Coordinates of C-alpha atoms in Angstrom, one line a residue:
M1 CA -79.6 120.9 -89.3
S2 CA -76.5 122.9 -89.0
D3 CA -75.5 124.1 -85.2
T4 CA -77.4 127.8 -86.0
E5 CA -80.3 126.2 -87.0
A6 CA -83.1 126.9 -84.5
T7 CA -84.8 123.7 -83.6
P8 CA -89.0 124.2 -84.7
F9 CA -91.1 125.2 -82.2
S10 CA -93.4 123.2 -81.7
L11 CA -96.4 123.6 -78.2
E12 CA -97.5 119.9 -79.1
L13 CA -98.2 117.3 -77.3
S14 CA -95.7 114.4 -77.8
E15 CA -97.1 111.2 -78.7
D16 CA -96.7 110.4 -74.6
V17 CA -97.8 112.8 -73.3
S18 CA -101.1 112.9 -74.8
E19 CA -101.4 109.4 -74.1
V20 CA -100.9 110.4 -70.4
K21 CA -103.4 113.2 -71.3
S22 CA -106.3 110.9 -72.4
W23 CA -105.5 108.0 -69.8
V24 CA -105.8 110.5 -66.5
H25 CA -108.5 112.3 -68.1
E26 CA -110.1 109.0 -68.1
F27 CA -109.6 108.2 -64.6
A28 CA -111.1 111.3 -63.5
R29 CA -113.7 111.7 -65.5
D30 CA -115.0 108.1 -64.3
V31 CA -113.3 107.4 -61.2
I32 CA -112.9 111.0 -59.3
R33 CA -115.9 112.8 -60.6
P34 CA -118.7 110.8 -59.8
A35 CA -117.2 110.4 -55.9
A36 CA -116.0 113.8 -55.4
E37 CA -119.4 115.6 -53.9
E38 CA -119.6 112.6 -51.4
W39 CA -115.8 113.0 -50.4
D40 CA -116.1 116.6 -50.0
E41 CA -119.2 116.4 -47.6
R42 CA -117.2 113.1 -45.6
E43 CA -114.3 115.5 -45.6
E44 CA -112.2 112.2 -45.1
T45 CA -108.9 110.8 -46.8
P46 CA -110.8 108.6 -50.1
W47 CA -109.1 105.8 -49.6
P48 CA -110.9 103.8 -51.9
I49 CA -110.0 106.1 -55.1
I50 CA -106.4 106.3 -54.0
Q51 CA -106.7 102.2 -54.1
E52 CA -108.3 103.0 -57.5
A53 CA -105.8 104.9 -58.9
A54 CA -102.7 102.4 -57.5
K55 CA -104.3 99.6 -58.9
V56 CA -104.4 101.0 -62.2
G57 CA -101.0 102.6 -61.7
L58 CA -101.8 106.3 -61.3
Y59 CA -100.5 106.6 -57.9
S60 CA -97.3 104.7 -58.1
L61 CA -93.5 105.6 -57.5
D62 CA -93.2 105.0 -61.5
F63 CA -96.0 107.6 -62.8
F64 CA -94.7 110.1 -60.9
A65 CA -90.9 109.6 -62.0
T66 CA -91.8 108.8 -65.6
Q67 CA -94.0 112.2 -65.2
W68 CA -91.3 114.0 -63.8
L69 CA -88.2 112.8 -66.1
E70 CA -90.5 113.3 -69.2
P71 CA -88.3 115.7 -71.8
T72 CA -90.5 118.5 -72.6
G73 CA -91.3 118.7 -68.9
L74 CA -95.1 118.6 -69.6
G75 CA -95.6 115.4 -68.3
I76 CA -96.4 116.6 -64.5
P77 CA -98.1 119.6 -66.0
V78 CA -100.8 118.2 -68.0
A79 CA -101.3 115.3 -65.8
F80 CA -102.0 117.6 -62.6
E81 CA -104.6 119.7 -65.1
E82 CA -106.6 116.5 -65.5
L83 CA -106.9 115.2 -62.1
F84 CA -107.5 118.5 -60.8
W85 CA -110.4 119.0 -63.5
G86 CA -111.7 115.8 -61.8
D87 CA -111.8 117.6 -58.5
A88 CA -109.7 118.9 -56.5
G89 CA -109.8 117.4 -52.7
I90 CA -109.7 113.9 -54.7
A91 CA -106.7 114.9 -56.5
L92 CA -104.5 116.5 -53.6
S93 CA -105.2 113.4 -52.1
I94 CA -103.6 111.6 -54.8
V95 CA -101.1 113.6 -55.3
G96 CA -99.9 115.0 -52.0
T97 CA -97.3 112.1 -51.3
G98 CA -95.4 113.6 -54.3
L99 CA -94.3 116.5 -52.2
A100 CA -92.4 114.8 -49.7
A101 CA -91.1 112.9 -52.8
A102 CA -89.6 115.6 -54.0
S103 CA -88.5 116.9 -51.3
V104 CA -85.9 114.0 -51.1
A105 CA -85.3 113.7 -54.7
A106 CA -84.5 116.8 -55.2
T107 CA -81.6 116.9 -52.6
G108 CA -81.7 113.2 -50.9
T109 CA -78.6 110.9 -51.5
P110 CA -79.3 108.1 -53.7
E111 CA -79.5 105.6 -51.2
Q112 CA -82.4 108.1 -49.2
I113 CA -84.1 108.8 -52.5
A114 CA -84.0 104.6 -53.4
E115 CA -85.0 103.6 -50.0
W116 CA -87.2 106.3 -48.8
V117 CA -88.9 107.3 -51.8
P118 CA -90.5 103.8 -52.9
Q119 CA -91.8 103.7 -49.0
M120 CA -93.5 107.3 -49.6
F121 CA -96.3 105.3 -52.6
G122 CA -96.1 101.3 -51.0
T123 CA -97.2 99.3 -53.6
A124 CA -100.9 98.9 -55.2
D125 CA -102.2 96.3 -52.8
D126 CA -100.2 97.7 -49.7
V127 CA -100.7 101.3 -50.3
K128 CA -98.6 104.1 -48.3
L129 CA -98.8 108.1 -48.1
G130 CA -95.4 110.3 -47.2
A131 CA -96.0 113.9 -46.4
F132 CA -94.0 117.0 -46.2
C133 CA -94.0 119.4 -42.9
A134 CA -92.6 122.8 -43.3
S135 CA -95.0 124.9 -41.9
E136 CA -95.3 126.2 -38.1
P137 CA -98.5 128.5 -36.2
D138 CA -96.1 131.3 -36.5
A139 CA -93.9 130.3 -40.0
G140 CA -95.8 130.4 -42.7
S141 CA -94.3 132.7 -45.9
D142 CA -91.7 133.0 -43.3
V143 CA -90.0 130.2 -43.1
G144 CA -87.0 131.2 -42.1
S145 CA -88.8 131.3 -38.8
I146 CA -89.1 127.9 -38.0
R147 CA -89.2 126.8 -34.6
A148 CA -89.3 123.1 -34.8
R149 CA -85.4 122.0 -33.8
A150 CA -83.6 119.3 -34.6
V151 CA -80.0 118.3 -32.7
Y152 CA -77.5 115.6 -33.2
D153 CA -76.6 113.2 -30.6
E154 CA -72.7 112.3 -31.2
A155 CA -73.3 109.6 -29.0
K156 CA -75.9 107.5 -30.7
D157 CA -75.8 109.3 -34.4
E158 CA -79.3 110.0 -34.0
W159 CA -81.3 113.0 -34.9
V160 CA -83.6 114.3 -32.2
L161 CA -86.8 116.2 -33.6
N162 CA -88.7 118.5 -31.4
G163 CA -91.7 121.1 -32.5
T164 CA -94.8 121.5 -33.7
K165 CA -95.9 121.6 -38.0
T166 CA -99.6 122.4 -39.2
W167 CA -101.2 122.7 -42.4
A168 CA -99.2 119.1 -43.7
T169 CA -100.6 117.1 -46.3
N170 CA -101.4 113.2 -44.4
G171 CA -99.4 114.9 -41.9
G172 CA -100.2 112.3 -39.3
I173 CA -101.9 109.9 -41.4
A174 CA -98.5 109.2 -43.6
D175 CA -96.2 106.3 -43.4
V176 CA -93.3 108.9 -43.6
H177 CA -92.9 111.9 -42.8
V178 CA -90.3 114.8 -44.0
V179 CA -89.7 117.4 -41.8
V180 CA -88.2 120.5 -42.3
A181 CA -86.3 121.9 -38.9
S182 CA -83.2 124.2 -37.9
V183 CA -80.2 122.9 -36.5
H184 CA -77.9 126.5 -36.3
P185 CA -81.0 128.4 -35.2
D186 CA -78.6 131.7 -35.5
L187 CA -78.6 131.4 -39.4
G188 CA -82.5 131.8 -39.9
S189 CA -83.3 129.6 -42.9
R190 CA -80.1 129.0 -44.0
G191 CA -79.6 126.1 -40.7
Q192 CA -82.7 124.7 -41.5
A193 CA -82.2 121.4 -43.1
S194 CA -85.2 118.0 -44.1
F195 CA -85.2 114.7 -41.9
I196 CA -86.9 111.7 -43.1
V197 CA -89.0 110.0 -40.3
P198 CA -89.4 106.7 -40.6
P199 CA -92.9 104.5 -40.2
N200 CA -94.0 104.0 -36.5
T201 CA -91.6 106.5 -35.2
P202 CA -91.8 107.3 -31.3
G203 CA -92.7 110.9 -30.9
L204 CA -94.5 111.7 -33.7
K205 CA -98.0 112.1 -33.8
Q206 CA -101.1 113.8 -35.1
G207 CA -102.3 116.7 -33.5
Q208 CA -105.7 118.8 -34.6
K209 CA -106.9 117.7 -37.9
F210 CA -108.0 121.0 -39.7
K211 CA -111.8 121.3 -41.3
K212 CA -111.4 123.5 -44.4
H213 CA -113.4 125.5 -46.5
G214 CA -111.7 123.7 -49.4
I215 CA -110.1 120.6 -50.8
R216 CA -112.3 118.6 -47.5
A217 CA -110.9 115.1 -49.2
S218 CA -107.8 115.7 -48.6
H219 CA -106.2 115.6 -45.1
T220 CA -104.7 118.8 -43.4
A221 CA -103.5 118.2 -40.0
E222 CA -100.7 119.1 -37.5
V223 CA -97.7 117.2 -36.7
I224 CA -96.4 117.2 -33.1
L225 CA -93.0 115.9 -32.7
D226 CA -91.9 115.6 -28.9
N227 CA -88.2 113.8 -29.0
V228 CA -88.2 112.1 -31.8
R229 CA -85.1 110.3 -32.7
V230 CA -84.3 109.4 -36.4
P231 CA -80.9 107.7 -37.6
G232 CA -78.0 110.0 -38.2
N233 CA -78.3 109.5 -41.9
L234 CA -81.4 110.6 -42.1
I235 CA -81.0 114.1 -42.4
V236 CA -81.6 114.7 -46.1
G237 CA -78.9 115.3 -48.2
G238 CA -76.4 113.5 -45.9
K239 CA -74.6 115.1 -42.7
E240 CA -71.3 115.7 -44.2
K241 CA -72.6 117.8 -47.1
F242 CA -74.9 119.9 -44.8
D243 CA -72.3 120.6 -42.5
A244 CA -70.0 121.8 -45.6
R245 CA -73.1 124.0 -46.3
I246 CA -73.0 125.6 -42.9
A247 CA -69.8 126.0 -42.9
R248 CA -69.9 127.9 -46.0
V249 CA -72.3 130.5 -44.6
R250 CA -70.2 130.8 -41.7
E251 CA -67.5 132.0 -43.5
G252 CA -69.9 134.5 -45.0
K253 CA -70.3 132.4 -48.8
S254 CA -73.1 131.9 -50.4
A255 CA -75.2 128.4 -49.8
K256 CA -77.4 126.9 -52.3
G257 CA -80.7 124.5 -51.8
Q258 CA -81.8 126.0 -48.5
A259 CA -84.1 122.7 -46.9
A260 CA -87.8 124.1 -47.8
M261 CA -87.5 126.2 -50.5
K262 CA -86.0 123.6 -52.9
T263 CA -88.4 122.0 -52.4
F264 CA -91.1 125.1 -53.4
E265 CA -89.1 125.8 -56.4
T266 CA -89.1 122.5 -57.2
T267 CA -92.8 122.2 -57.2
R268 CA -94.5 125.8 -57.3
P269 CA -95.5 125.7 -61.6
T270 CA -97.2 121.8 -60.7
V271 CA -99.2 124.0 -58.2
G272 CA -100.1 126.4 -61.4
A273 CA -101.2 123.2 -62.8
M274 CA -103.4 122.6 -60.6
A275 CA -105.1 125.6 -60.6
I276 CA -105.6 125.5 -63.9
G277 CA -107.0 122.2 -63.8
V278 CA -110.3 123.7 -61.3
A279 CA -110.4 126.5 -63.8
R280 CA -111.1 124.3 -66.8
A281 CA -113.6 122.1 -65.2
A282 CA -115.5 125.4 -63.7
Y283 CA -114.9 127.0 -67.7
D284 CA -116.5 124.1 -68.8
Y285 CA -119.4 123.5 -66.7
A286 CA -121.0 127.2 -67.0
L287 CA -119.9 126.8 -70.8
Q288 CA -122.3 123.7 -70.9
Y289 CA -125.0 125.7 -68.7
A290 CA -124.6 129.0 -71.2
T291 CA -125.7 126.9 -73.8
E292 CA -128.4 125.1 -72.2
R293 CA -130.3 127.4 -70.1
E294 CA -132.9 129.8 -71.4
Q295 CA -134.2 133.0 -70.0
F296 CA -136.4 135.6 -72.1
G297 CA -136.7 133.2 -74.3
R298 CA -132.9 132.7 -75.5
K299 CA -129.8 131.0 -74.2
I300 CA -127.9 133.1 -71.7
G301 CA -125.1 132.4 -73.8
D302 CA -126.0 134.7 -76.1
F303 CA -126.2 137.4 -74.0
Q304 CA -123.6 139.6 -74.7
A305 CA -122.9 140.0 -71.1
I306 CA -122.7 136.5 -70.3
A307 CA -120.3 135.4 -73.4
F308 CA -118.0 138.3 -72.3
K309 CA -117.7 136.3 -69.0
L310 CA -116.8 132.6 -70.8
A311 CA -114.2 134.5 -73.3
D312 CA -112.7 136.5 -70.3
M313 CA -112.3 133.0 -68.4
K314 CA -111.0 131.1 -71.6
C315 CA -108.2 133.9 -71.3
Q316 CA -107.3 133.2 -68.2
V317 CA -107.1 129.6 -68.2
D318 CA -105.4 129.5 -71.4
A319 CA -102.4 132.2 -70.3
A320 CA -102.1 130.6 -67.9
R321 CA -101.6 127.1 -68.8
L322 CA -98.8 128.7 -71.4
M323 CA -97.0 130.3 -68.3
V324 CA -97.0 127.0 -66.5
W325 CA -96.1 124.7 -69.1
R326 CA -92.9 127.7 -69.7
A327 CA -91.8 127.1 -66.0
A328 CA -92.4 123.7 -66.7
W329 CA -90.2 123.2 -69.6
M330 CA -87.3 125.7 -68.6
A331 CA -87.4 123.4 -65.5
R332 CA -86.8 120.2 -67.0
N333 CA -84.4 121.6 -69.4
G334 CA -82.0 123.4 -66.8
K335 CA -83.6 127.2 -67.9
D336 CA -82.6 129.9 -65.0
F337 CA -86.0 131.0 -63.6
T338 CA -83.8 134.7 -64.7
S339 CA -87.4 136.3 -63.3
A340 CA -89.1 134.0 -60.9
E341 CA -91.0 132.2 -63.8
G342 CA -91.9 129.6 -61.6
S343 CA -93.7 132.1 -59.0
M344 CA -95.1 133.9 -62.2
A345 CA -97.0 130.6 -63.5
K346 CA -98.0 129.8 -60.4
L347 CA -99.3 133.7 -58.8
M348 CA -101.5 133.8 -62.4
A349 CA -102.6 130.1 -62.4
S350 CA -103.7 130.3 -59.7
E351 CA -105.5 133.9 -59.0
A352 CA -106.7 132.7 -62.5
A353 CA -108.6 129.6 -61.0
V354 CA -110.3 132.0 -58.0
R355 CA -111.4 134.4 -60.8
V356 CA -112.8 132.0 -63.1
T357 CA -114.5 130.1 -60.5
E358 CA -116.4 133.0 -59.7
E359 CA -117.4 134.2 -62.6
A360 CA -118.9 131.0 -63.2
I361 CA -120.8 130.8 -60.2
Q362 CA -121.8 133.9 -61.3
I363 CA -123.3 132.6 -64.8
L364 CA -125.3 129.9 -62.4
G365 CA -126.7 132.8 -60.6
G366 CA -128.9 131.2 -57.8
N367 CA -127.9 127.7 -58.9
G368 CA -124.2 128.3 -58.6
Y369 CA -124.4 129.1 -55.3
T370 CA -126.0 126.2 -54.0
R371 CA -124.5 122.6 -53.7
E372 CA -126.3 120.9 -56.0
Y373 CA -123.7 122.2 -59.0
P374 CA -120.5 121.7 -58.8
V375 CA -118.9 125.1 -59.4
E376 CA -119.9 126.2 -55.4
R377 CA -116.9 123.8 -54.8
M378 CA -114.8 124.6 -57.5
H379 CA -114.8 127.9 -55.8
R380 CA -113.7 126.4 -52.4
D381 CA -111.2 124.7 -53.7
S382 CA -109.3 127.5 -55.9
K383 CA -108.7 129.5 -52.9
I384 CA -106.2 127.6 -52.3
F385 CA -103.8 127.8 -54.6
T386 CA -103.4 131.3 -53.3
I387 CA -102.3 130.4 -50.0
F388 CA -100.4 127.0 -50.2
E389 CA -96.6 126.5 -51.4
G390 CA -96.3 130.3 -50.7
T391 CA -99.2 132.8 -51.1
S392 CA -99.9 135.1 -53.8
E393 CA -98.0 138.1 -51.8
I394 CA -95.2 136.0 -51.4
Q395 CA -94.8 135.2 -55.1
R396 CA -95.2 138.7 -55.7
L397 CA -92.3 139.7 -53.3
V398 CA -90.1 136.8 -55.1
I399 CA -91.1 138.2 -58.2
G400 CA -90.6 141.5 -57.8
R401 CA -87.5 141.3 -56.2
T402 CA -86.0 138.9 -59.3
V403 CA -87.0 141.9 -61.7
T404 CA -85.5 144.7 -59.5
G405 CA -82.5 143.2 -58.0
L406 CA -83.5 145.4 -54.9
P407 CA -84.7 143.9 -51.5
V408 CA -88.2 144.9 -52.0
R409 CA -89.6 144.3 -48.7

């Protein structure tokens, strides 16, 4: 093949990704789905399921790292779609640690990555959790308003953290917390950094645990930081690099890689994959129901009103998946998001999940509105994807600014 000849285009999954897809699908079908209703009702972390995932190698640093580094970039999106096809709440309990791990892996030093990321997962016999703590009661989408402070104690070479974090997945029960805090409040988000808080660090405790509309099997809580002291070398990326970045900012130069946004940029396409899993599950159930349920002497799928709903649902699921795959491929291959493709994928997939699950309820009618049928739970679960890691409104803002080049407000 000559240097100028184009590489053949293909959407066929590699053999490795196909094998992972089948393996994860089987785990979702055989282990997650049968337990979904129970853990949704209990609103508790499904430790037995996480431990089972760890035993088979699904909840492990090796699995996540291998899929992140898969050459096409589709390893994580494909695996996450299958997990969330099983159940969103349980799946989020399994993958929630990945956000904290990604935050350290994206900007941490080699020493930090080697020491702390493995501790977020533990082993098959001793499962651990990680938590990424960015949002605050008054700083959700507006990460520049983060009030949690990190002050450097030069005499002891320690950082002192104070503040309250909210909406933290695994917050308070995690072994390792990664906390975004402001070091230079006058610089807004450019003056923030992430800090690794080791297990059993005094001053860190769980606040309120939230009772949620959906994803109830995933633990979400406040994290309170009361004079939490961590070693000076636990600022993610290192203090020397952070100080150099701050110096560039004060000189009026561009500073890339803000603490919270760097993590969100890395994970937005994966959130889209989660949403697709829920949407596909609802579509699958509604399709099966429509081909079995009879009214007026006919299968309800034989009525154009139902068939058209299913057609639209299928189109939305597949279109969203293609956008997620494109963004994941671009990220893995170092392509710039010139049109905010990561935000585009997350926006389309999350809103498709809400529409598809709502239509699934409509197809099931009264049955769909009861907890005896899973589409009701899927609909509740779907809404979170339009909210966390950037609301749909924030995604539109990011996309709008990118495509116009104007400071859209």
